[in-house]
Coordinates of C-alpha atoms and ligand atoms in Angstrom, one line a residue:
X1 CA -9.2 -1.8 -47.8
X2 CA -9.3 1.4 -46.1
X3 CA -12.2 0.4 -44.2
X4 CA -10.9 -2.8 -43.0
X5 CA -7.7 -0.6 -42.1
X6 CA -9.5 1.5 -39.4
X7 CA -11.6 -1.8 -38.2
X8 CA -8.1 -3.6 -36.9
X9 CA -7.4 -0.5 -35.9
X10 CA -10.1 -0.2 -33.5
X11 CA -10.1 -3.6 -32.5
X12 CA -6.1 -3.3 -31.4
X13 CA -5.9 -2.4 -27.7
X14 CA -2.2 -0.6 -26.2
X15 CA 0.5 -2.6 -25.4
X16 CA 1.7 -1.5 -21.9
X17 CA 5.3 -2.8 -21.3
X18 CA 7.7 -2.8 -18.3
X19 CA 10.5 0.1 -17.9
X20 CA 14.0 -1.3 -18.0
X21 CA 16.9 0.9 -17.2
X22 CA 15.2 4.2 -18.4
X23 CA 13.9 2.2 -21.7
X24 CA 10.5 0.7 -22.4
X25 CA 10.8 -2.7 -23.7
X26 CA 8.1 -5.7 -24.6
X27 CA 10.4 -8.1 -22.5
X28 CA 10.3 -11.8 -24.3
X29 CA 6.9 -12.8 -22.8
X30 CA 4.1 -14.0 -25.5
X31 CA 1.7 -13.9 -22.6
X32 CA -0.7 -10.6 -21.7
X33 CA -3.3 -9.6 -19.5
X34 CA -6.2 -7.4 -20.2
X35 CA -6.4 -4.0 -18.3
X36 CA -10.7 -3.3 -18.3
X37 CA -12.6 0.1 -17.7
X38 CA -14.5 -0.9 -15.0
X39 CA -17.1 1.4 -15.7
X40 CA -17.8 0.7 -19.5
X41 CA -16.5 -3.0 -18.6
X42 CA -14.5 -2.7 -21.9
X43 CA -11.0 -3.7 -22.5
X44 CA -8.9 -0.8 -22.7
X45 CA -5.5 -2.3 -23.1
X46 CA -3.0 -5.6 -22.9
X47 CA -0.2 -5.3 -20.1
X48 CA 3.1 -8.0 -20.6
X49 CA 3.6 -10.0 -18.2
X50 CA 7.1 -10.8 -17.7
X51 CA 9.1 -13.8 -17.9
X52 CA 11.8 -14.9 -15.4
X53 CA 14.5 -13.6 -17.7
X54 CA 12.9 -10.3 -18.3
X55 CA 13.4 -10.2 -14.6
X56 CA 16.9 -10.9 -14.4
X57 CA 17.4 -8.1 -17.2
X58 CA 16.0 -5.7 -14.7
X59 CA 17.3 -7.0 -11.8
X60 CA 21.0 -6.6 -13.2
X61 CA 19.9 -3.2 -14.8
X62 CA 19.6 -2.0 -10.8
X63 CA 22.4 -4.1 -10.1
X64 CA 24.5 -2.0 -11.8
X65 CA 23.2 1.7 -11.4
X66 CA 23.4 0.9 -7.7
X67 CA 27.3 1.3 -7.7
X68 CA 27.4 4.6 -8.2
X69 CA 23.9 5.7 -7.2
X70 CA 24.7 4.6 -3.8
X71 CA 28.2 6.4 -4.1
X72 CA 26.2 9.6 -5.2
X73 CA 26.2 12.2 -2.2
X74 CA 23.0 12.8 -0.4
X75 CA 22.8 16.4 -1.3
X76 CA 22.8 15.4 -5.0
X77 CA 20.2 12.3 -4.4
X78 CA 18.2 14.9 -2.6
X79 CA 17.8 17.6 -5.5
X80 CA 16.9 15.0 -7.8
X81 CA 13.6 13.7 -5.1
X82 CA 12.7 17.4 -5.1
X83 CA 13.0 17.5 -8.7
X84 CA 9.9 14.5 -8.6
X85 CA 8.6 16.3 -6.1
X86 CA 7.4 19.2 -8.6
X87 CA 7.1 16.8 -11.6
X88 CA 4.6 14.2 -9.5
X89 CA 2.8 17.6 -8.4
X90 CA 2.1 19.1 -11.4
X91 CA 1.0 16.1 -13.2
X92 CA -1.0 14.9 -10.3
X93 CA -4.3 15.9 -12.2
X94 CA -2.8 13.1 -15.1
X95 CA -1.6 10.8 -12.6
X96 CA -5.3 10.7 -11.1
X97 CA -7.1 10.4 -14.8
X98 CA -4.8 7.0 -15.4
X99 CA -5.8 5.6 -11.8
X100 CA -9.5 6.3 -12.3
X101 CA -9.3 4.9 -16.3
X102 CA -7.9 1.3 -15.0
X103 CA -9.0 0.9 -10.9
X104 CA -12.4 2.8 -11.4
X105 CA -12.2 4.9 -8.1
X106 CA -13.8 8.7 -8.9
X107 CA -11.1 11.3 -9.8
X108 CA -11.3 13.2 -6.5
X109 CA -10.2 10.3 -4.6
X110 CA -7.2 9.3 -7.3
X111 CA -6.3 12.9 -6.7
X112 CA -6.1 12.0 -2.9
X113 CA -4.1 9.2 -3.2
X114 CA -1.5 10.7 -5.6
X115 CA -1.1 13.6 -2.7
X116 CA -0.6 10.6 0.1
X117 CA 2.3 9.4 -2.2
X118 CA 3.9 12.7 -2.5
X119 CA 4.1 13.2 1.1
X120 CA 6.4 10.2 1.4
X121 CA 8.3 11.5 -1.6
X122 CA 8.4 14.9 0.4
X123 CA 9.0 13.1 4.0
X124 CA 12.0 11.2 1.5
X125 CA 13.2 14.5 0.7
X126 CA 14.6 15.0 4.1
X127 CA 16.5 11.9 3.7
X128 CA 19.8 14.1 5.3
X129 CA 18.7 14.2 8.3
X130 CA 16.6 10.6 8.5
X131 CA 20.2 9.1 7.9
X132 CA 22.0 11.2 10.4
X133 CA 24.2 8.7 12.6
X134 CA 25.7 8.7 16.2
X135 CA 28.6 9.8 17.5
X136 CA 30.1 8.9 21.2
X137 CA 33.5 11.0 21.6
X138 CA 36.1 9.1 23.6
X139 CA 34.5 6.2 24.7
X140 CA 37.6 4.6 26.0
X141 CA 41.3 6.4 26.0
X142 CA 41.6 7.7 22.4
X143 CA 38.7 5.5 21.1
X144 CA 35.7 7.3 19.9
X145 CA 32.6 5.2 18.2
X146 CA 30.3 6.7 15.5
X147 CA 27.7 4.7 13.4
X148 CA 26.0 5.1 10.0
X149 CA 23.8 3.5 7.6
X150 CA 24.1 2.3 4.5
X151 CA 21.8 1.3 1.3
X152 CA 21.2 -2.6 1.0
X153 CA 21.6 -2.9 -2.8
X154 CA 19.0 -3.9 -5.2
X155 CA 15.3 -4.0 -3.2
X156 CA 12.1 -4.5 -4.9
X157 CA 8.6 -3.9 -4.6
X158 CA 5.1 -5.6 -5.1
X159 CA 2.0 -4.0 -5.1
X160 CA -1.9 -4.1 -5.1
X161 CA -4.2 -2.7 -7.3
X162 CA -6.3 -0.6 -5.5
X163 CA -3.7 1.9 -5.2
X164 CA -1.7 2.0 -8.0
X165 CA 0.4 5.0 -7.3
X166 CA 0.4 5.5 -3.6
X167 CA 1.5 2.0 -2.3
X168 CA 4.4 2.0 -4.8
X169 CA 5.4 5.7 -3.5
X170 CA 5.1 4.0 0.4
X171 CA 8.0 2.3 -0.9
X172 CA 10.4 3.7 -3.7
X173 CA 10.8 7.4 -2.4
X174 CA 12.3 6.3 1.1
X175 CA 14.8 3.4 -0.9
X176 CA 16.1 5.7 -3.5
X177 CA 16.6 8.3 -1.5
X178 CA 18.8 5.7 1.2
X179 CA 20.8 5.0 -1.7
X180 CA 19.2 1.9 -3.3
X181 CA 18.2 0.7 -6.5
X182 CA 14.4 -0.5 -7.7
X183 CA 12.5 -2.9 -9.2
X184 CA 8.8 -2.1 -8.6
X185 CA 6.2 -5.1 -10.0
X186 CA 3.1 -3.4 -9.7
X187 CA -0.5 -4.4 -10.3
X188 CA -0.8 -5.9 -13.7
X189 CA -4.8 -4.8 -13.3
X190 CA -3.9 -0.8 -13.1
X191 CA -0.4 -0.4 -14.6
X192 CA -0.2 2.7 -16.4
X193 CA 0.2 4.7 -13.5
X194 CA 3.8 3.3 -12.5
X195 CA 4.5 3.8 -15.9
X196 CA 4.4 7.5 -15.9
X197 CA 5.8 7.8 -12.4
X198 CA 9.2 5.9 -14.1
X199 CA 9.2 8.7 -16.9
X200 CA 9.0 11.6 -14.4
X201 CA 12.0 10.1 -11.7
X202 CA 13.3 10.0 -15.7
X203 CA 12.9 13.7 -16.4
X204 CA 14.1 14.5 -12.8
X205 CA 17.1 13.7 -13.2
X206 CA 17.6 9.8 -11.7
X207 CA 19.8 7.8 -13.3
X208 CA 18.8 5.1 -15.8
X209 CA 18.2 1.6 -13.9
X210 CA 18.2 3.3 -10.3
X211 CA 14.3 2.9 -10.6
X212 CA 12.8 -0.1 -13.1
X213 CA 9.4 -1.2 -13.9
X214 CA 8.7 -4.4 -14.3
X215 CA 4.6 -6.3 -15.4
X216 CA 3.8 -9.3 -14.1
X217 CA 2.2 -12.3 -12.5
X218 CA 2.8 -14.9 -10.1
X219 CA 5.8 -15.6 -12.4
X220 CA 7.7 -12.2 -11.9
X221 CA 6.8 -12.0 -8.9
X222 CA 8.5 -15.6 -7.8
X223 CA 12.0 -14.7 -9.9
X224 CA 12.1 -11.6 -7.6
X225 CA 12.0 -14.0 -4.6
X226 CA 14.3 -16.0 -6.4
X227 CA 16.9 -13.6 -7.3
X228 CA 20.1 -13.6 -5.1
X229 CA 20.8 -9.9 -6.2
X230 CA 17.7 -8.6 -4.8
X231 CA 18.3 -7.8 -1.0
X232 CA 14.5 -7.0 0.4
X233 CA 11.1 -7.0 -0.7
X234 CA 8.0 -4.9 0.5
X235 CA 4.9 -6.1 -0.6
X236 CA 1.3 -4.9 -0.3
X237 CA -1.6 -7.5 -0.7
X238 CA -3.6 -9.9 0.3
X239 CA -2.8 -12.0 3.2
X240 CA -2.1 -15.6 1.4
X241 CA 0.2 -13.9 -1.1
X242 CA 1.8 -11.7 1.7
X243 CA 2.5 -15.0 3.6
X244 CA 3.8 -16.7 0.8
X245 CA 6.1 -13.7 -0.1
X246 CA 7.3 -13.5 3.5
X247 CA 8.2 -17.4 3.9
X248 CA 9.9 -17.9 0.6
X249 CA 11.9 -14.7 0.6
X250 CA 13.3 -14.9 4.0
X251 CA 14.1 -18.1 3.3
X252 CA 16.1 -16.8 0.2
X253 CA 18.0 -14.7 2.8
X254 CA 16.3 -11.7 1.9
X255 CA 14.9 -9.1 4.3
X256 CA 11.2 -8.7 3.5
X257 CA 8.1 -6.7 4.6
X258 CA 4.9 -8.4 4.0
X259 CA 1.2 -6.6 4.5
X260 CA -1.5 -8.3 4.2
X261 CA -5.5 -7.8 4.0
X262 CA -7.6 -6.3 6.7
X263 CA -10.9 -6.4 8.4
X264 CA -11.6 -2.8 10.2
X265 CA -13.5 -2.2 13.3
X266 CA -14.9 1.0 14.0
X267 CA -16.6 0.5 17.7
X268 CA -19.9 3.1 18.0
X269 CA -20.6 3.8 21.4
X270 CA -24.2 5.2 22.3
X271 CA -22.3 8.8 23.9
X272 CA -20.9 9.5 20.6
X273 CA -22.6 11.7 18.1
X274 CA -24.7 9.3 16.0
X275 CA -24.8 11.7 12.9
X276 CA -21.1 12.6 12.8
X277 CA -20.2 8.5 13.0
X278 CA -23.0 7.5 10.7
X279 CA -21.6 10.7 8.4
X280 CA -17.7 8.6 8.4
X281 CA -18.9 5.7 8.9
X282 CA -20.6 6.0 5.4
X283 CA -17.2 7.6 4.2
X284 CA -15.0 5.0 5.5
X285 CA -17.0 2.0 4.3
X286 CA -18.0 2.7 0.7
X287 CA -15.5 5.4 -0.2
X288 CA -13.1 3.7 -3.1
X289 CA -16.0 1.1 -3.5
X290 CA -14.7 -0.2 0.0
X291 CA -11.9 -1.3 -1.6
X292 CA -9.0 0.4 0.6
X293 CA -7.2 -1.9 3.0
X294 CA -8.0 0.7 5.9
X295 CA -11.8 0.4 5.0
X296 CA -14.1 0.2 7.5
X297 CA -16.3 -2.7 6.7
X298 CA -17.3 -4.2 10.5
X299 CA -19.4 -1.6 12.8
X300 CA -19.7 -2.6 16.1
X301 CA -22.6 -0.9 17.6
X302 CA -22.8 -1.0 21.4
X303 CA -25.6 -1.1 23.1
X304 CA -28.1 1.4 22.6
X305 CA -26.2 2.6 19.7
X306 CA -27.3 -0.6 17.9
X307 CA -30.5 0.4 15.8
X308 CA -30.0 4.1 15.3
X309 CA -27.1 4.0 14.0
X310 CA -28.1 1.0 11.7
X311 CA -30.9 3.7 10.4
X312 CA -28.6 6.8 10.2
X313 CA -25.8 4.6 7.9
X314 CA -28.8 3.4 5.9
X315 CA -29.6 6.6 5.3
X316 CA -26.5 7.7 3.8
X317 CA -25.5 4.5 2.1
X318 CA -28.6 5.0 0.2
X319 CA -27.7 8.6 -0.4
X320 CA -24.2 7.9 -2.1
X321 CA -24.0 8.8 -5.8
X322 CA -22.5 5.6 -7.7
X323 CA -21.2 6.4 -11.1
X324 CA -18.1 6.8 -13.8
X325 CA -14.8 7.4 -11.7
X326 CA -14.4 10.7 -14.7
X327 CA -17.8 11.9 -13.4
X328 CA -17.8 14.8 -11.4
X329 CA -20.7 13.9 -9.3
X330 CA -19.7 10.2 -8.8
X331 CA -18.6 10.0 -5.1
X332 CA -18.2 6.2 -5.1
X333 CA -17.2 3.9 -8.8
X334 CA -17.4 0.4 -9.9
X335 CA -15.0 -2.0 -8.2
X336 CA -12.1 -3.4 -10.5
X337 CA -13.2 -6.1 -12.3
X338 CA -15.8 -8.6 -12.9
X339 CA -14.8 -11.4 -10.6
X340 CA -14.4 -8.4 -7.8
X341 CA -18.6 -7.6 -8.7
X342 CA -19.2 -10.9 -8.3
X343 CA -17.1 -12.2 -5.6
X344 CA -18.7 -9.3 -3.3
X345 CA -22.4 -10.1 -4.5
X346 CA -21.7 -14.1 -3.4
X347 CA -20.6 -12.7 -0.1
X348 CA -23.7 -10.7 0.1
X349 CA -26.1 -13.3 -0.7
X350 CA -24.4 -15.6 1.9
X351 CA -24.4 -13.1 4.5
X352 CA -27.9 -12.9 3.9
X353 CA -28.3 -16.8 3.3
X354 CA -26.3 -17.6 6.9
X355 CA -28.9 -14.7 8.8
X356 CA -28.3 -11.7 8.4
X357 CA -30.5 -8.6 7.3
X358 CA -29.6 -6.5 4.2
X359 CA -30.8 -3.4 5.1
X360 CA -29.5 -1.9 1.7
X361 CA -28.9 -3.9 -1.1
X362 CA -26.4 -2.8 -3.7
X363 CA -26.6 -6.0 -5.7
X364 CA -27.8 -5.5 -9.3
X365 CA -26.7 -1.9 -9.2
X366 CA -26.5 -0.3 -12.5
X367 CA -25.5 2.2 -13.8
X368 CA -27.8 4.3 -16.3
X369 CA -25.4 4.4 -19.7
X370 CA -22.5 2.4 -17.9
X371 CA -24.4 -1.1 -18.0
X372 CA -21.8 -3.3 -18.7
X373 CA -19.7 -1.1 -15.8
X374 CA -18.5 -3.3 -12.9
X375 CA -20.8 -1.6 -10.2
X376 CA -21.9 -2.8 -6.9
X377 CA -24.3 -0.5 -4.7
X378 CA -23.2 0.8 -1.4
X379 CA -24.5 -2.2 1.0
X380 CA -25.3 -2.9 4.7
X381 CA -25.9 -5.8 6.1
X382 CA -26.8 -6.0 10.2
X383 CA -27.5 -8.5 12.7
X384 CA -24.0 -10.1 11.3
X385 CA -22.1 -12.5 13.8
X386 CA -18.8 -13.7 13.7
X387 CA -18.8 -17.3 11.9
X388 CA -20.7 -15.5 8.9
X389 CA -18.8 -15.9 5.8
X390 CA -19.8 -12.2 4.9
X391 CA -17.7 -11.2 8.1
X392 CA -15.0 -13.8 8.1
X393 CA -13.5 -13.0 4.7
X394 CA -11.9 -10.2 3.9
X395 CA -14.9 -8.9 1.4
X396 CA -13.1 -5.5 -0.6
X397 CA -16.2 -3.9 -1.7
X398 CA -19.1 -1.5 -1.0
X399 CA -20.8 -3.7 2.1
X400 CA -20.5 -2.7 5.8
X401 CA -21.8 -5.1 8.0
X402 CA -23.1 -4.7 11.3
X403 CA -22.2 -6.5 14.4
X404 CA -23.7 -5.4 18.0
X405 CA -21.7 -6.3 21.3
X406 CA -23.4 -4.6 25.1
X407 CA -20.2 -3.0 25.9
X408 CA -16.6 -1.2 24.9
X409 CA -15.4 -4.3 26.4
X410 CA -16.6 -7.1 24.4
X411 CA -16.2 -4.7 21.6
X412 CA -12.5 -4.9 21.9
X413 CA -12.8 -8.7 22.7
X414 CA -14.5 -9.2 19.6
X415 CA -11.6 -6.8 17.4
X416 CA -8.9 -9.2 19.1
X417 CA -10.7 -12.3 18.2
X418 CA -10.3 -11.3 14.4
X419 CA -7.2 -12.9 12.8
X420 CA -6.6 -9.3 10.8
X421 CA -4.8 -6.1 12.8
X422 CA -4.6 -3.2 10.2
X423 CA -6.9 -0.4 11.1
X424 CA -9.9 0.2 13.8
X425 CA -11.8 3.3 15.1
X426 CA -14.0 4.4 17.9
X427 CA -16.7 6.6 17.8
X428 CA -17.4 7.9 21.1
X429 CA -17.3 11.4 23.7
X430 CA -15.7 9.2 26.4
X431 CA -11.8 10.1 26.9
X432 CA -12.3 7.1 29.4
X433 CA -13.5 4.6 26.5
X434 CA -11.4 5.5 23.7
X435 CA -8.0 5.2 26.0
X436 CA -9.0 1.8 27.1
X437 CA -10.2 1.1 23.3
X438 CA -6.6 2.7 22.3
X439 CA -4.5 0.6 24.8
X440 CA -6.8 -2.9 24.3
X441 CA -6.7 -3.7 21.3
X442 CA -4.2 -6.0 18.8
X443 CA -4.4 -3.6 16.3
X444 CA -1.3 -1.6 14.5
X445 CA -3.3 2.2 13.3
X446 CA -6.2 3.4 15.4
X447 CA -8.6 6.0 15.1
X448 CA -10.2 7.9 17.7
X449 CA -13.6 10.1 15.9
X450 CA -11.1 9.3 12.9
X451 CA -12.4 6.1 11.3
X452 CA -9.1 6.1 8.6
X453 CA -6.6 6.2 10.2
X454 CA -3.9 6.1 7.9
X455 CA -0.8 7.8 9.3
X456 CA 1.2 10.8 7.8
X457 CA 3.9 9.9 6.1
X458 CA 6.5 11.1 9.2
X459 CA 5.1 8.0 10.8
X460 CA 5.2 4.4 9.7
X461 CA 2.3 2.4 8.1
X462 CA 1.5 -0.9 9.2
X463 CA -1.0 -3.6 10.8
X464 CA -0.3 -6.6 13.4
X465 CA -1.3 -9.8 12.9
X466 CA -2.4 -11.4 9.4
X467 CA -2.4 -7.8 8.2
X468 CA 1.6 -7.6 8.2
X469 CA 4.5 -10.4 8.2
X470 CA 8.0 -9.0 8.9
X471 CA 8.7 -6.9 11.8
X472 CA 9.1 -3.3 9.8
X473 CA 6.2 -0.9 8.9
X474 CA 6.5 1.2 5.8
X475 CA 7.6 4.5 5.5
X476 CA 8.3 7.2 8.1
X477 CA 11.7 5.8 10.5
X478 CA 10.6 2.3 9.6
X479 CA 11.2 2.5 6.0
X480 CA 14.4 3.9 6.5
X481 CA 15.2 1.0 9.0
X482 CA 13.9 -1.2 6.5
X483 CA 16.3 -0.3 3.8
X484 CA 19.4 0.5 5.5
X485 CA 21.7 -1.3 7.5
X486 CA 24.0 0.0 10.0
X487 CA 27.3 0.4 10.5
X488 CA 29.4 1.0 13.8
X489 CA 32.8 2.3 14.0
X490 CA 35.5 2.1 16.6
X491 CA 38.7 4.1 15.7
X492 CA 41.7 4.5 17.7
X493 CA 44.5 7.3 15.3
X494 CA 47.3 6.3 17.9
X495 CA 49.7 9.5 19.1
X496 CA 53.4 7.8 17.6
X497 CA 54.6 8.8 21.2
X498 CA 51.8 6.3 22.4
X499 CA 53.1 2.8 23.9
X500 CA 51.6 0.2 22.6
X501 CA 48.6 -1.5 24.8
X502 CA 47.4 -4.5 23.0
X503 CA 46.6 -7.0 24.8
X504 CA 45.0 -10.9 24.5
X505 CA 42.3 -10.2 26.9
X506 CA 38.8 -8.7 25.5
X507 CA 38.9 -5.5 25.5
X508 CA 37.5 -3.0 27.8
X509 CA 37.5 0.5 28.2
X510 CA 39.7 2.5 30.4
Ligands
NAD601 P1 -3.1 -9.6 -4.4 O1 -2.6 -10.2 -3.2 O2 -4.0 -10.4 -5.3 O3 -2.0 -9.0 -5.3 C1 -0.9 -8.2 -4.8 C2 0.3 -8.4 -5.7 O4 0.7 -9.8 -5.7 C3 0.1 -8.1 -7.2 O5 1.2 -7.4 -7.7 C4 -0.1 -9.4 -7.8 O6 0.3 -9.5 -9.1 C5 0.8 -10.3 -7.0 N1 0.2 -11.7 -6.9 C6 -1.1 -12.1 -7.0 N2 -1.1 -13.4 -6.9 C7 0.1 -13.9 -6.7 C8 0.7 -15.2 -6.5 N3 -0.1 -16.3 -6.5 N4 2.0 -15.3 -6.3 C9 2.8 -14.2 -6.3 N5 2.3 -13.0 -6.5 C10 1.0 -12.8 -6.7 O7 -3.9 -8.3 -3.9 P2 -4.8 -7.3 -4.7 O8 -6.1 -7.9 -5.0 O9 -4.0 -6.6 -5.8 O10 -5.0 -6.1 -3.6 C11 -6.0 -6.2 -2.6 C12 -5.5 -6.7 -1.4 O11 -4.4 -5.9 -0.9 C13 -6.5 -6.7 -0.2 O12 -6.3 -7.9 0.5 C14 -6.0 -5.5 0.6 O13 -6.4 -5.5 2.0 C15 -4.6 -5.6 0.5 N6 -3.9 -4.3 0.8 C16 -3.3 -4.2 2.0 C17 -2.7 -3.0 2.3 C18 -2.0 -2.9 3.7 O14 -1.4 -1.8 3.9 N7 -2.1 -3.8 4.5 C19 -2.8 -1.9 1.5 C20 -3.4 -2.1 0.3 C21 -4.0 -3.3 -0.1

């Protein structure tokens, strides 16, 4: 009996649930979806995946913390975002380990992109002065005219998997701190991490239901676009859902930021310094298994640039030590799940297939010990051209491929051309080049020797084109933008000795 205890035992997998005004609950769903180790390709746990009414329970859970949170004064909302602060920085180390268990990506970089979400919740912290308004003293005789901003209500975010803390910290620290209340529906492929980020805003003092967790599928995600409470979305993703999540929640009234997927340029001129580029260029494409939306995974190699850089990224793509995320040595993991292994080897094999040459070949990669693990090898494929499939789709893996154009020029031609605007980056010594690179192309973050350019957190976050639908970046002055509106006063207090001056005509100042 005993024995057969401990078997179900081991054969049970933890239940993650969704975190409802400052409660776990198991919602009323029966359905679940698996959350995988993608390095042991195991199942490590179930996640719930909400119905429509488990949405509406957390929608009215921020619907009603947001009376008096937004009522709360900004000195008070501002002790409790330093309070996270500390809490989010000394569990950083734990934060990471729950990123690397469920995404894959190697510790180091989970550590990385917990410290890129705590500068927005630090950047957040300063929300006094972000929501400072104006003043204009006596605009007209006795009229002055000030303006402020205000918190929209209930806003709600939607996020990717491949970062499962930072992209939810783009949003939540910069609406909170405005005075709004959150639902967050975040990846239900790496959801733990949201999970412990709710129970530290817990322990820091926020008010149950001002932040609220919610697991998911297409079906959360379309009763968020459906509620009339919720007043503005930000999503993260790919660039069908992002345009999908754009059209039907403007259309339900609701403001909404929408980014999409990418395709990243880096342009490497023959006067730039071949090892330094082929050094990032290595970084940039195959660090997080290539799967960051500011990867680079197009080089454009001008002119006689083209075959030694080829040669000098081979080099190092060979050189990159694939392993467990919890491995110390790992530099680069497996990618998230199976479908993701074998989307990005069918891309591979038609790159090849359509003519061009892999020049390293991560398909079949293993892993020694981790067989079952979800890896793909670092990759590069050249001689790539535009109508390849390899190059058309967005591919979110390990595989750089390699495009070659005779100047900066066509270079940039061939950037614009792409339907995707998130990131690019130029590798060259030529002030000359990179300010025409700079200025020239359709792109919303360039990088000049700095092939991720992923701004600081003071600044906003977003792409042009099919990489971003709505007109607001994240974070940085545009977050705030995004979830405030504003207010202008005119006031008149009238002396009693003071006539009367109305009049029917519009008025105008004297
Ligand atoms: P995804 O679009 O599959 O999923 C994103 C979110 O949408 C998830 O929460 C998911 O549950 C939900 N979703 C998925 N299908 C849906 C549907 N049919 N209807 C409604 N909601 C749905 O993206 P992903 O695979 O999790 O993440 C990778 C993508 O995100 C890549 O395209 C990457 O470029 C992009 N990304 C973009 C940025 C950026 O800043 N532009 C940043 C990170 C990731």
């Amino acid at each position: 009996m005993d024995i057969q205890h401990g078997a179900d035992e081991e054969d049970s997998v933890r239940t993650i649930e969704h975190w409802i005004a400052g409660k776990t609950t198991s919602g009323t769903s029966e359905r679940t979806a698996a959350v995988y180790d993608p390095a042991s390709g195991r199942q490590q746990a179930e996640v719930v995946l909400a119905t429509a009414e488990d949405v509406r329970e957390a929608v009215a859970a921020a619907g009603e913390a947001f009376s008096a949170w937004s009522q709360t004064s900004v000195s008070a909302r501002t002790k409790i975002l330093f309070a996270f602060r500390e809490l989010v920085n000394r569990h950083a180390d734990e934060i990471a380990g729950l990123i690397t268990d469920e995404h894959g990506k190697v510790l180091s970089d989970a550590r990385g992109e917990v410290q890129r979400g705590l500068e927005v919740v630090e950047f957040a912290s300063g929300i006094a002065s972000l929501l400072k308004g104006d003043y204009s003293d006596q605009v007209s005789t006795d009229v002055d005219t000030y303006s402020f901003r205000e918190p929209l209500g209930v806003v709600a975010g939607i996020t990717p998997f491949n970062f499962p803390a930072m992209v939810p910290m783009w949003m939540f620290p910069v609406a909170i701190a405005c005075g709004n209340t959150f639902v967050l529906k975040p990846s239900e492929r790496d959801p733990s991490a949201s999970m412990r980020l709710a129970e530290l805003w817990q322990q820091a003092g926020l008010p149950d239901g001002v932040f609220n967790v919610v697991h998911g599928d297409k079906v959360a995600v379309d009763a968020l676009l459906d509620a009339p409470e919720v007043a503005a979305i930000s999503f993260v993703g790919s660039t069908p859902i992002a345009r999908y999540i754009h059209e039907r929640g403007t259309a339900n009234g609701k403001r909404v930021q929408a980014l999409g997927g990418a395709k990243n340029h880096a342009i490497v001129l023959p006067d730039a310094d071949l090892d330094f580029a082929a050094d990032h260029l290595a970084a940039a494409s195959f660090g997080s298994a290539g799967e960051r939306c500011m990867a680079i995974s197009a080089a454009v190699a001008v002119g006689a640039a083209g075959d030694r850089i080829v040669e000098a990224v081979n080099d190092r793509a060979r050189a990159v030590r694939v392993g467990a995320g919890r491995d110390a040595d790992s530099e680069m993991g497996p990618v998230v799940t199976r479908e993701a292994q074998q989307r990005i080897v069918g891309l591979i094999d038609a790159g090849e297939a359509q003519g061009g040459r892999v020049t390293v070949d991560g398909r079949g990669f293993t892993v020694p010990g981790h067989e079952d693990g979800f890896f793909v090898g670092p990759t590069v494929i050249d001689a790539v051209r535009p109508e390849m499939d390899v190059y058309r789709e967005e591919v979110f893996g390990p595989v750089l491929s390699v495009l070659r154009t005779d100047s900066v020029d066509e270079a940039i031609a061939l950037i614009n051309a792409n339907p995707y605007g998130n990131g690019t980056a130029i590798f060259t010594s030529s002030g000359e080049a990179a300010r025409r690179f700079q200025r020239g192309v359709h792109v919303g973050m360039i990088g000049i020797n700095v092939p991720v350019p992923v701004p600081m957190a003071f600044y906003s976050f977003g792409g042009w084109k099919d990489s971003l639908f709505g007109d607001k970046h994240v974070h940085g002055p545009e977050g705030v933008a995004f979830y405030t509106r504003a207010k202008v006063v005119t006031a008149r207090w009238p002396h009693v000795s003071h006539a009367s001056e109305a009049s029917f005509h519009f008025p105008t100042s004297k």
